[in-house]
Amino acid sequence: MSVPTEELKLEIVNAATGKPLGAEAAPTADGALVVRDFPDDGPRPEQWQLAPVQAAEGEETEDNQRYVIRNAVTGKVLDDPAAADRAVRQGDAADGNQRQQWHVVPVEGEAGLYFIEGATDGAVLDLDAPGADDTHVVLREHDDGAESQRWRFVPAEPERTSDPALRWAALGHWNGRQSWRLAPSAALRPAPGATPSFSNMLLVLEQFGSDEDAGQWKSEGVTRAPGGQPVWWAGAGARFLADTTGAGRADVVGLKPEEGAVTSSSRGDGTFDDEERVLHPPVPAAGPEDLWTLVDTTGRGKPDVVVLAADGVRVSPQGEDGTFAPAGEPVLKAFGHGEPAGGWLADRHPRFLADTTGDGRLDLVGCHDDGVWVSLQDEEGTFAPIGDEPVLRAFGHDEKAGGWLADKHPRFLGDTTGDGRLDLVGCHDDGVWVSLQDEEGTFADPLYVLDAFGVDQGWGTVEEHPRFLLRTTGGGSLDLVGFGPQGVVVSRGRGDGTFGPAKLVLNDFGLAQGWTSGKHLRFLGDVTGDGNPDVVGFGDEGVWVSHGRGDGTFEQAQLVCSGFGYDEDSGGWRVDRHPRFLADITGDGRVDIVGFGGPGVYVARNLFRRFRTR
């Protein structure tokens, strides 16, 4: 687990005993601390907060950060009184007292465990008698093999904002009559003043649903963004939202194997046309392995249809009349799933469409078995043939190229230095690796820059722990944001291709709070229009939002819509059948919630800055 920020309340638990740090059952005048059991019917263990100490310029680096460990209720702090027995206590805070300052040092190779080291002499928190009950906490010389010197930070339960809802419950009577009463419900509703608020979920189109009457849609291929990138690849049977005309609002798009891409256009009022029309016919020899997307590849303001087909890359520009011509010959005989086009597989080889050079045109980048391959697009819109060798023998599936697995190791393209060229960033088993691109378009050998966000730190799979590379501030560098085992973790970019220490900034949306990939969706999106990404989660009760503060931290979650959730009271939405999106379907600059349910397409309008509902 990453080191938490000062906003989070934590229990500090000893790894050897599993018992939390706290006061004695009969607290003493000197505030001595012990580890002990806390019975369910008794007082709860103390909760603590880690407050970073502001160091003088040049005195201390982020990797050597000092903290004051403060009791979240009393305000007293973890203190070393320098007594002969080296017993640790909680005492009144004193500014600048280095005996109240601590380093939090990760235990190498053991995710989520830390040494708590005194800033004055390097002694670490230990137990006076590890096998005894209610044993005192003392300071001792560091011993790498002593389990009693290892500690775990356990975040408190998340503080969420919502109101309980009531339901009508039937009452049966002895004479057969029936009446109704209001009874408590497991459902929740948005709290007054939730920011932002969304309207109630409304069925606006009885098509594109999983029920038989709504088309019996079922995804046969993949639908995913490669490594959290903004461009989606969609497989046969997929449904998604895309601006098909360049009008600034998203339309419904679906991929039918026998018809190609079909659409229902947005009317601009939160609804869609009832008539479904063919947007683009199937490509020759279409199959479930084909991947589709709609994106403006040239910067002219209109999206193109791009298909990664068996024989390579097919691009259909949009004409002035808004129609797409049938796909002709491949523009590039590479990056396709057929052997003549390289044998690229969706579950092994991520492919990206991104402007790698800053010229306004999207290029093709892919990570194959042997490394990274690139095809640049020129001013004429032509994609250059790929070379005989990869541009970088790294970030590939084979062991010689790093052993990167698509289901475990997300990879990104992003400008981490501000020079206008995209770099490669990846999260492997041991942490984060970066390959910088220079002015000549050459990718340097990867550098290991951060021991976080990797499998070794508890980040198991891409689906269970989504990770993103984006700005959490308006004009800052790209940061890494992820949904980790304990909640939302952020590592701020330094603007030089490296990242600061990973910090747990929100004790929500993680496995510890019950969020799983099999039941819940989690996104990052700007739902308020302030330019900062917010955390959006489709949970059991509905849609929860944690507003981004613009400094890499997030507010506590608010329930903003009581639909689109896993519970039956919230609609009974399922990850494998009911895709959900954030998209601006009205053109007003605010993202709405759109979901493909059983009967069809549901919408909840974004009401931020309009009015608020309960």
Tab-separated table of N, CA, C and O in Angstrom, residues 250-342:
chain	number	residue	atom	x	y	z
A	250	ALA	N	-22.203	13.329	-28.264
A	250	ALA	CA	-21.962	11.917	-28.528
A	250	ALA	C	-23.235	11.224	-28.991
A	250	ALA	O	-24.332	11.500	-28.505
A	251	ASP	N	-23.076	10.314	-29.943
A	251	ASP	CA	-24.159	9.496	-30.466
A	251	ASP	C	-23.970	8.049	-29.998
A	251	ASP	O	-22.882	7.643	-29.584
A	252	VAL	N	-25.036	7.266	-30.085
A	252	VAL	CA	-24.958	5.836	-29.788
A	252	VAL	C	-24.409	5.111	-31.006
A	252	VAL	O	-24.862	5.337	-32.143
A	253	VAL	N	-23.437	4.242	-30.812
A	253	VAL	CA	-22.848	3.452	-31.890
A	253	VAL	C	-22.815	1.995	-31.453
A	253	VAL	O	-22.485	1.687	-30.307
A	254	GLY	N	-23.179	1.100	-32.372
A	254	GLY	CA	-23.099	-0.328	-32.120
A	254	GLY	C	-22.487	-1.043	-33.305
A	254	GLY	O	-22.579	-0.565	-34.447
A	255	LEU	N	-21.824	-2.151	-33.046
A	255	LEU	CA	-21.167	-2.923	-34.105
A	255	LEU	C	-21.914	-4.229	-34.319
A	255	LEU	O	-21.905	-5.120	-33.467
A	256	LYS	N	-22.596	-4.324	-35.483
A	256	LYS	CA	-23.310	-5.536	-35.865
A	256	LYS	C	-22.483	-6.297	-36.893
A	256	LYS	O	-22.105	-5.726	-37.922
A	257	PRO	N	-22.186	-7.561	-36.610
A	257	PRO	CA	-21.333	-8.307	-37.543
A	257	PRO	C	-21.855	-8.306	-38.967
A	257	PRO	O	-21.074	-8.233	-39.925
A	258	GLU	N	-23.187	-8.357	-39.139
A	258	GLU	CA	-23.735	-8.462	-40.491
A	258	GLU	C	-23.971	-7.102	-41.144
A	258	GLU	O	-24.117	-7.015	-42.365
A	259	GLU	N	-24.013	-6.008	-40.368
A	259	GLU	CA	-24.311	-4.689	-40.920
A	259	GLU	C	-23.173	-3.691	-40.795
A	259	GLU	O	-23.176	-2.651	-41.456
A	260	GLY	N	-22.199	-3.948	-39.936
A	260	GLY	CA	-21.137	-2.993	-39.694
A	260	GLY	C	-21.480	-2.110	-38.508
A	260	GLY	O	-22.110	-2.548	-37.546
A	261	ALA	N	-21.085	-0.848	-38.594
A	261	ALA	CA	-21.358	0.109	-37.522
A	261	ALA	C	-22.701	0.782	-37.764
A	261	ALA	O	-22.949	1.322	-38.839
A	262	VAL	N	-23.579	0.749	-36.752
A	262	VAL	CA	-24.878	1.406	-36.841
A	262	VAL	C	-24.955	2.456	-35.739
A	262	VAL	O	-24.244	2.380	-34.728
A	263	THR	N	-25.829	3.454	-35.920
A	263	THR	CA	-25.889	4.549	-34.966
A	263	THR	C	-27.309	5.054	-34.782
A	263	THR	O	-28.152	4.898	-35.669
A	264	SER	N	-27.546	5.641	-33.613
A	264	SER	CA	-28.716	6.465	-33.348
A	264	SER	C	-28.178	7.811	-32.894
A	264	SER	O	-27.492	7.906	-31.865
A	265	SER	N	-28.477	8.850	-33.657
A	265	SER	CA	-27.867	10.156	-33.426
A	265	SER	C	-28.486	10.855	-32.232
A	265	SER	O	-29.694	10.734	-31.963
A	266	SER	N	-27.667	11.603	-31.521
A	266	SER	CA	-28.144	12.415	-30.416
A	266	SER	C	-28.995	13.562	-30.948
A	266	SER	O	-28.661	14.190	-31.952
A	267	ARG	N	-30.110	13.846	-30.256
A	267	ARG	CA	-30.964	14.963	-30.638
A	267	ARG	C	-30.560	16.258	-29.938
A	267	ARG	O	-31.143	17.309	-30.185
A	268	GLY	N	-29.604	16.157	-29.026
A	268	GLY	CA	-29.144	17.337	-28.317
A	268	GLY	C	-29.913	17.643	-27.055
A	268	GLY	O	-29.596	18.617	-26.355
A	269	ASP	N	-30.925	16.843	-26.727
A	269	ASP	CA	-31.743	17.090	-25.531
A	269	ASP	C	-31.678	15.925	-24.547
A	269	ASP	O	-32.528	15.814	-23.657
A	270	GLY	N	-30.694	15.053	-24.722
A	270	GLY	CA	-30.579	13.886	-23.853
A	270	GLY	C	-31.250	12.651	-24.387
A	270	GLY	O	-31.269	11.619	-23.702
A	271	THR	N	-31.836	12.724	-25.592
A	271	THR	CA	-32.463	11.563	-26.224
A	271	THR	C	-31.767	11.283	-27.551
A	271	THR	O	-30.918	12.059	-28.015
A	272	PHE	N	-32.170	10.190	-28.193
A	272	PHE	CA	-31.556	9.767	-29.448
A	272	PHE	C	-32.643	9.437	-30.466
A	272	PHE	O	-33.787	9.117	-30.099
A	273	ASP	N	-32.276	9.495	-31.738
A	273	ASP	CA	-33.213	9.156	-32.800
A	273	ASP	C	-33.714	7.725	-32.623
A	273	ASP	O	-32.935	6.819	-32.295
A	274	ASP	N	-35.000	7.544	-32.871
A	274	ASP	CA	-35.569	6.199	-32.770
A	274	ASP	C	-35.086	5.291	-33.890
A	274	ASP	O	-34.960	4.072	-33.711
A	275	GLU	N	-34.832	5.886	-35.056
A	275	GLU	CA	-34.411	5.090	-36.216
A	275	GLU	C	-32.912	4.827	-36.174
A	275	GLU	O	-32.112	5.751	-36.047
A	276	GLU	N	-32.560	3.590	-36.272
A	276	GLU	CA	-31.164	3.181	-36.337
A	276	GLU	C	-30.704	3.203	-37.792
A	276	GLU	O	-31.415	2.730	-38.676
A	277	ARG	N	-29.553	3.785	-38.079
A	277	ARG	CA	-29.056	3.836	-39.456
A	277	ARG	C	-27.639	3.282	-39.517
A	277	ARG	O	-26.905	3.284	-38.523
A	278	VAL	N	-27.284	2.784	-40.715
A	278	VAL	CA	-25.946	2.233	-40.916
A	278	VAL	C	-24.959	3.384	-41.026
A	278	VAL	O	-25.106	4.280	-41.856
A	279	LEU	N	-23.962	3.352	-40.173
A	279	LEU	CA	-22.923	4.372	-40.196
A	279	LEU	C	-21.789	3.989	-41.132
A	279	LEU	O	-21.262	4.819	-41.868
A	280	HIS	N	-21.423	2.722	-41.125
A	280	HIS	CA	-20.318	2.230	-41.939
A	280	HIS	C	-20.548	0.756	-42.199
A	280	HIS	O	-20.817	-0.007	-41.264
A	281	PRO	N	-20.470	0.313	-43.447
A	281	PRO	CA	-20.691	-1.108	-43.744
A	281	PRO	C	-19.556	-1.964	-43.203
A	281	PRO	O	-18.485	-1.451	-42.863
A	282	PRO	N	-19.761	-3.277	-43.136
A	282	PRO	CA	-18.683	-4.151	-42.642
A	282	PRO	C	-17.464	-4.069	-43.557
A	282	PRO	O	-17.576	-3.820	-44.762
A	283	VAL	N	-16.294	-4.283	-42.984
A	283	VAL	CA	-15.078	-4.362	-43.791
A	283	VAL	C	-15.037	-5.733	-44.446
A	283	VAL	O	-15.694	-6.677	-43.991
A	284	PRO	N	-14.300	-5.885	-45.545
A	284	PRO	CA	-14.200	-7.195	-46.194
A	284	PRO	C	-13.689	-8.264	-45.225
A	284	PRO	O	-12.776	-8.014	-44.443
A	285	ALA	N	-14.327	-9.424	-45.288
A	285	ALA	CA	-13.952	-10.570	-44.435
A	285	ALA	C	-13.959	-10.194	-42.965
A	285	ALA	O	-13.056	-10.545	-42.198
A	286	ALA	N	-15.001	-9.440	-42.561
A	286	ALA	CA	-15.089	-8.988	-41.172
A	286	ALA	C	-15.193	-10.180	-40.228
A	286	ALA	O	-15.789	-11.204	-40.553
A	287	GLY	N	-14.618	-10.041	-39.037
A	287	GLY	CA	-14.666	-11.102	-38.053
A	287	GLY	C	-14.688	-10.541	-36.648
A	287	GLY	O	-14.491	-9.341	-36.436
A	288	PRO	N	-14.938	-11.399	-35.667
A	288	PRO	CA	-15.025	-10.923	-34.277
A	288	PRO	C	-13.711	-10.385	-33.739
A	288	PRO	O	-13.697	-9.675	-32.734
A	289	GLU	N	-12.575	-10.699	-34.388
A	289	GLU	CA	-11.294	-10.183	-33.907
A	289	GLU	C	-11.036	-8.749	-34.361
A	289	GLU	O	-10.111	-8.097	-33.872
A	290	ASP	N	-11.843	-8.243	-35.326
A	290	ASP	CA	-11.645	-6.869	-35.787
A	290	ASP	C	-11.896	-5.886	-34.648
A	290	ASP	O	-12.819	-6.065	-33.843
A	291	LEU	N	-11.114	-4.822	-34.603
A	291	LEU	CA	-11.273	-3.763	-33.608
A	291	LEU	C	-11.580	-2.450	-34.312
A	291	LEU	O	-10.895	-2.090	-35.276
A	292	TRP	N	-12.605	-1.741	-33.822
A	292	TRP	CA	-13.077	-0.513	-34.438
A	292	TRP	C	-12.901	0.659	-33.476
A	292	TRP	O	-12.936	0.501	-32.265
A	293	THR	N	-12.758	1.842	-34.051
A	293	THR	CA	-12.865	3.073	-33.279
A	293	THR	C	-13.247	4.202	-34.216
A	293	THR	O	-13.074	4.105	-35.440
A	294	LEU	N	-13.796	5.272	-33.663
A	294	LEU	CA	-14.077	6.504	-34.393
A	294	LEU	C	-13.240	7.606	-33.769
A	294	LEU	O	-13.383	7.898	-32.569
A	295	VAL	N	-12.372	8.216	-34.553
A	295	VAL	CA	-11.466	9.226	-34.017
A	295	VAL	C	-10.986	10.115	-35.156
A	295	VAL	O	-10.877	9.678	-36.314
A	296	ASP	N	-10.739	11.364	-34.850
A	296	ASP	CA	-10.210	12.316	-35.827
A	296	ASP	C	-8.719	12.064	-35.970
A	296	ASP	O	-7.915	12.453	-35.124
A	297	THR	N	-8.323	11.407	-37.064
A	297	THR	CA	-6.921	11.031	-37.242
A	297	THR	C	-6.069	12.151	-37.811
A	297	THR	O	-4.844	12.106	-37.706
A	298	THR	N	-6.686	13.156	-38.417
A	298	THR	CA	-5.918	14.186	-39.126
A	298	THR	C	-6.019	15.568	-38.509
A	298	THR	O	-5.319	16.483	-38.937
A	299	GLY	N	-6.899	15.769	-37.532
A	299	GLY	CA	-7.059	17.076	-36.922
A	299	GLY	C	-7.944	18.028	-37.691
A	299	GLY	O	-7.944	19.236	-37.442
A	300	ARG	N	-8.792	17.509	-38.600
A	300	ARG	CA	-9.649	18.384	-39.399
A	300	ARG	C	-11.017	18.601	-38.772
A	300	ARG	O	-11.862	19.300	-39.336
A	301	GLY	N	-11.270	18.007	-37.587
A	301	GLY	CA	-12.518	18.241	-36.879
A	301	GLY	C	-13.612	17.243	-37.133
A	301	GLY	O	-14.711	17.382	-36.575
A	302	LYS	N	-13.379	16.253	-37.968
A	302	LYS	CA	-14.374	15.215	-38.242
A	302	LYS	C	-13.756	13.848	-37.955
A	302	LYS	O	-12.610	13.585	-38.316
A	303	PRO	N	-14.527	12.958	-37.327
A	303	PRO	CA	-13.973	11.647	-37.001
A	303	PRO	C	-13.886	10.749	-38.236
A	303	PRO	O	-14.663	10.881	-39.182
A	304	ASP	N	-12.940	9.841	-38.190
A	304	ASP	CA	-12.790	8.802	-39.199
A	304	ASP	C	-13.081	7.450	-38.552
A	304	ASP	O	-12.972	7.283	-37.345
A	305	VAL	N	-13.470	6.474	-39.377
A	305	VAL	CA	-13.602	5.102	-38.908
A	305	VAL	C	-12.271	4.400	-39.132
A	305	VAL	O	-11.731	4.396	-40.242
A	306	VAL	N	-11.720	3.829	-38.070
A	306	VAL	CA	-10.461	3.093	-38.157
A	306	VAL	C	-10.727	1.664	-37.695
A	306	VAL	O	-11.315	1.453	-36.621
A	307	VAL	N	-10.326	0.703	-38.510
A	307	VAL	CA	-10.539	-0.704	-38.197
A	307	VAL	C	-9.202	-1.429	-38.252
A	307	VAL	O	-8.472	-1.325	-39.253
A	308	LEU	N	-8.884	-2.146	-37.192
A	308	LEU	CA	-7.743	-3.056	-37.200
A	308	LEU	C	-8.280	-4.408	-37.642
A	308	LEU	O	-8.839	-5.170	-36.853
A	309	ALA	N	-8.140	-4.678	-38.940
A	309	ALA	CA	-8.737	-5.865	-39.544
A	309	ALA	C	-7.698	-6.979	-39.681
A	309	ALA	O	-6.541	-6.833	-39.289
A	310	ALA	N	-8.123	-8.085	-40.293
A	310	ALA	CA	-7.206	-9.212	-40.456
A	310	ALA	C	-6.027	-8.853	-41.337
A	310	ALA	O	-4.902	-9.305	-41.108
A	311	ASP	N	-6.276	-8.031	-42.376
A	311	ASP	CA	-5.220	-7.724	-43.344
A	311	ASP	C	-4.526	-6.406	-43.070
A	311	ASP	O	-3.737	-5.931	-43.892
A	312	GLY	N	-4.813	-5.747	-41.947
A	312	GLY	CA	-4.110	-4.521	-41.619
A	312	GLY	C	-5.041	-3.423	-41.157
A	312	GLY	O	-6.147	-3.684	-40.663
A	313	VAL	N	-4.618	-2.189	-41.342
A	313	VAL	CA	-5.355	-1.019	-40.857
A	313	VAL	C	-6.159	-0.418	-41.998
A	313	VAL	O	-5.613	-0.077	-43.046
A	314	ARG	N	-7.467	-0.292	-41.777
A	314	ARG	CA	-8.351	0.322	-42.766
A	314	ARG	C	-8.907	1.619	-42.186
A	314	ARG	O	-9.398	1.643	-41.052
A	315	VAL	N	-8.835	2.691	-42.957
A	315	VAL	CA	-9.301	4.002	-42.526
A	315	VAL	C	-10.319	4.525	-43.527
A	315	VAL	O	-10.071	4.519	-44.733
A	316	SER	N	-11.473	4.960	-43.028
A	316	SER	CA	-12.513	5.553	-43.868
A	316	SER	C	-12.770	6.977	-43.387
A	316	SER	O	-13.408	7.189	-42.353
A	317	PRO	N	-12.274	7.984	-44.114
A	317	PRO	CA	-12.550	9.365	-43.718
A	317	PRO	C	-14.030	9.697	-43.912
A	317	PRO	O	-14.724	9.094	-44.737
A	318	GLN	N	-14.514	10.658	-43.159
A	318	GLN	CA	-15.889	11.106	-43.285
A	318	GLN	C	-15.991	12.184	-44.352
A	318	GLN	O	-15.202	13.129	-44.369
A	319	GLY	N	-16.962	12.018	-45.239
A	319	GLY	CA	-17.159	12.995	-46.299
A	319	GLY	C	-17.887	14.230	-45.816
A	319	GLY	O	-18.374	14.300	-44.685
A	320	GLU	N	-18.009	15.211	-46.692
A	320	GLU	CA	-18.689	16.448	-46.341
A	320	GLU	C	-20.164	16.222	-46.029
A	320	GLU	O	-20.778	16.988	-45.290
A	321	ASP	N	-20.747	15.162	-46.606
A	321	ASP	CA	-22.158	14.879	-46.354
A	321	ASP	C	-22.374	14.048	-45.093
A	321	ASP	O	-23.499	13.640	-44.789
A	322	GLY	N	-21.289	13.792	-44.357
A	322	GLY	CA	-21.403	13.064	-43.100
A	322	GLY	C	-21.373	11.566	-43.219
A	322	GLY	O	-21.518	10.871	-42.214
A	323	THR	N	-21.210	11.039	-44.433
A	323	THR	CA	-21.167	9.593	-44.630
A	323	THR	C	-19.723	9.109	-44.734
A	323	THR	O	-18.809	9.874	-45.041
A	324	PHE	N	-19.557	7.818	-44.468
A	324	PHE	CA	-18.246	7.190	-44.551
A	324	PHE	C	-18.219	6.257	-45.747
A	324	PHE	O	-19.131	5.439	-45.941
A	325	ALA	N	-17.195	6.379	-46.544
A	325	ALA	CA	-17.059	5.506	-47.703
A	325	ALA	C	-16.715	4.091	-47.251
A	325	ALA	O	-16.083	3.905	-46.207
A	326	PRO	N	-17.145	3.069	-48.004
A	326	PRO	CA	-16.738	1.702	-47.669
A	326	PRO	C	-15.220	1.592	-47.627
A	326	PRO	O	-14.504	2.264	-48.390
A	327	ALA	N	-14.725	0.783	-46.718
A	327	ALA	CA	-13.282	0.633	-46.577
A	327	ALA	C	-12.688	0.015	-47.827
A	327	ALA	O	-13.166	-1.006	-48.326
A	328	GLY	N	-11.645	0.638	-48.350
A	328	GLY	CA	-10.936	0.102	-49.502
A	328	GLY	C	-9.798	-0.799	-49.056
A	328	GLY	O	-9.929	-1.579	-48.111
A	329	GLU	N	-8.683	-0.682	-49.764
A	329	GLU	CA	-7.528	-1.472	-49.391
A	329	GLU	C	-6.944	-0.966	-48.070
A	329	GLU	O	-7.095	0.214	-47.736
A	330	PRO	N	-6.286	-1.800	-47.304
A	330	PRO	CA	-5.669	-1.336	-46.055
A	330	PRO	C	-4.661	-0.219	-46.333
A	330	PRO	O	-3.917	-0.258	-47.310
A	331	VAL	N	-4.672	0.776	-45.446
A	331	VAL	CA	-3.687	1.856	-45.576
A	331	VAL	C	-2.340	1.418	-45.034
A	331	VAL	O	-1.317	2.071	-45.284
A	332	LEU	N	-2.338	0.327	-44.281
A	332	LEU	CA	-1.097	-0.188	-43.715
A	332	LEU	C	-1.273	-1.676	-43.466
A	332	LEU	O	-2.202	-2.087	-42.775
A	333	LYS	N	-0.420	-2.484	-44.085
A	333	LYS	CA	-0.516	-3.930	-43.920
A	333	LYS	C	0.301	-4.355	-42.699
A	333	LYS	O	1.327	-5.036	-42.808
A	334	ALA	N	-0.186	-3.916	-41.564
A	334	ALA	CA	0.445	-4.215	-40.274
A	334	ALA	C	-0.592	-3.982	-39.183
A	334	ALA	O	-1.688	-3.492	-39.451
A	335	PHE	N	-0.265	-4.337	-37.954
A	335	PHE	CA	-1.122	-4.127	-36.781
A	335	PHE	C	-2.455	-4.882	-36.869
A	335	PHE	O	-3.359	-4.627	-36.073
A	336	GLY	N	-2.604	-5.820	-37.806
A	336	GLY	CA	-3.826	-6.605	-37.928
A	336	GLY	C	-3.670	-7.979	-37.307
A	336	GLY	O	-2.562	-8.449	-37.041
A	337	HIS	N	-4.813	-8.672	-37.120
A	337	HIS	CA	-4.760	-9.959	-36.427
A	337	HIS	C	-4.437	-11.127	-37.342
A	337	HIS	O	-4.173	-12.229	-36.854
A	338	GLY	N	-4.448	-10.930	-38.660
A	338	GLY	CA	-4.035	-11.992	-39.573
A	338	GLY	C	-2.524	-12.092	-39.658
A	338	GLY	O	-1.803	-11.117	-39.421
A	339	GLU	N	-2.027	-13.259	-40.032
A	339	GLU	CA	-0.579	-13.457	-40.100
A	339	GLU	C	0.114	-12.493	-41.072
A	339	GLU	O	1.179	-11.968	-40.771
A	340	PRO	N	-0.456	-12.232	-42.281
A	340	PRO	CA	0.227	-11.285	-43.186
A	340	PRO	C	0.346	-9.877	-42.611
A	340	PRO	O	1.201	-9.102	-43.051
A	341	ALA	N	-0.517	-9.525	-41.641
A	341	ALA	CA	-0.472	-8.185	-41.036
A	341	ALA	C	0.216	-8.196	-39.678
A	341	ALA	O	0.135	-7.220	-38.940
A	342	GLY	N	0.870	-9.291	-39.344
A	342	GLY	CA	1.682	-9.320	-38.136
A	342	GLY	C	1.171	-10.202	-37.027
A	342	GLY	O	1.879	-10.441	-36.050
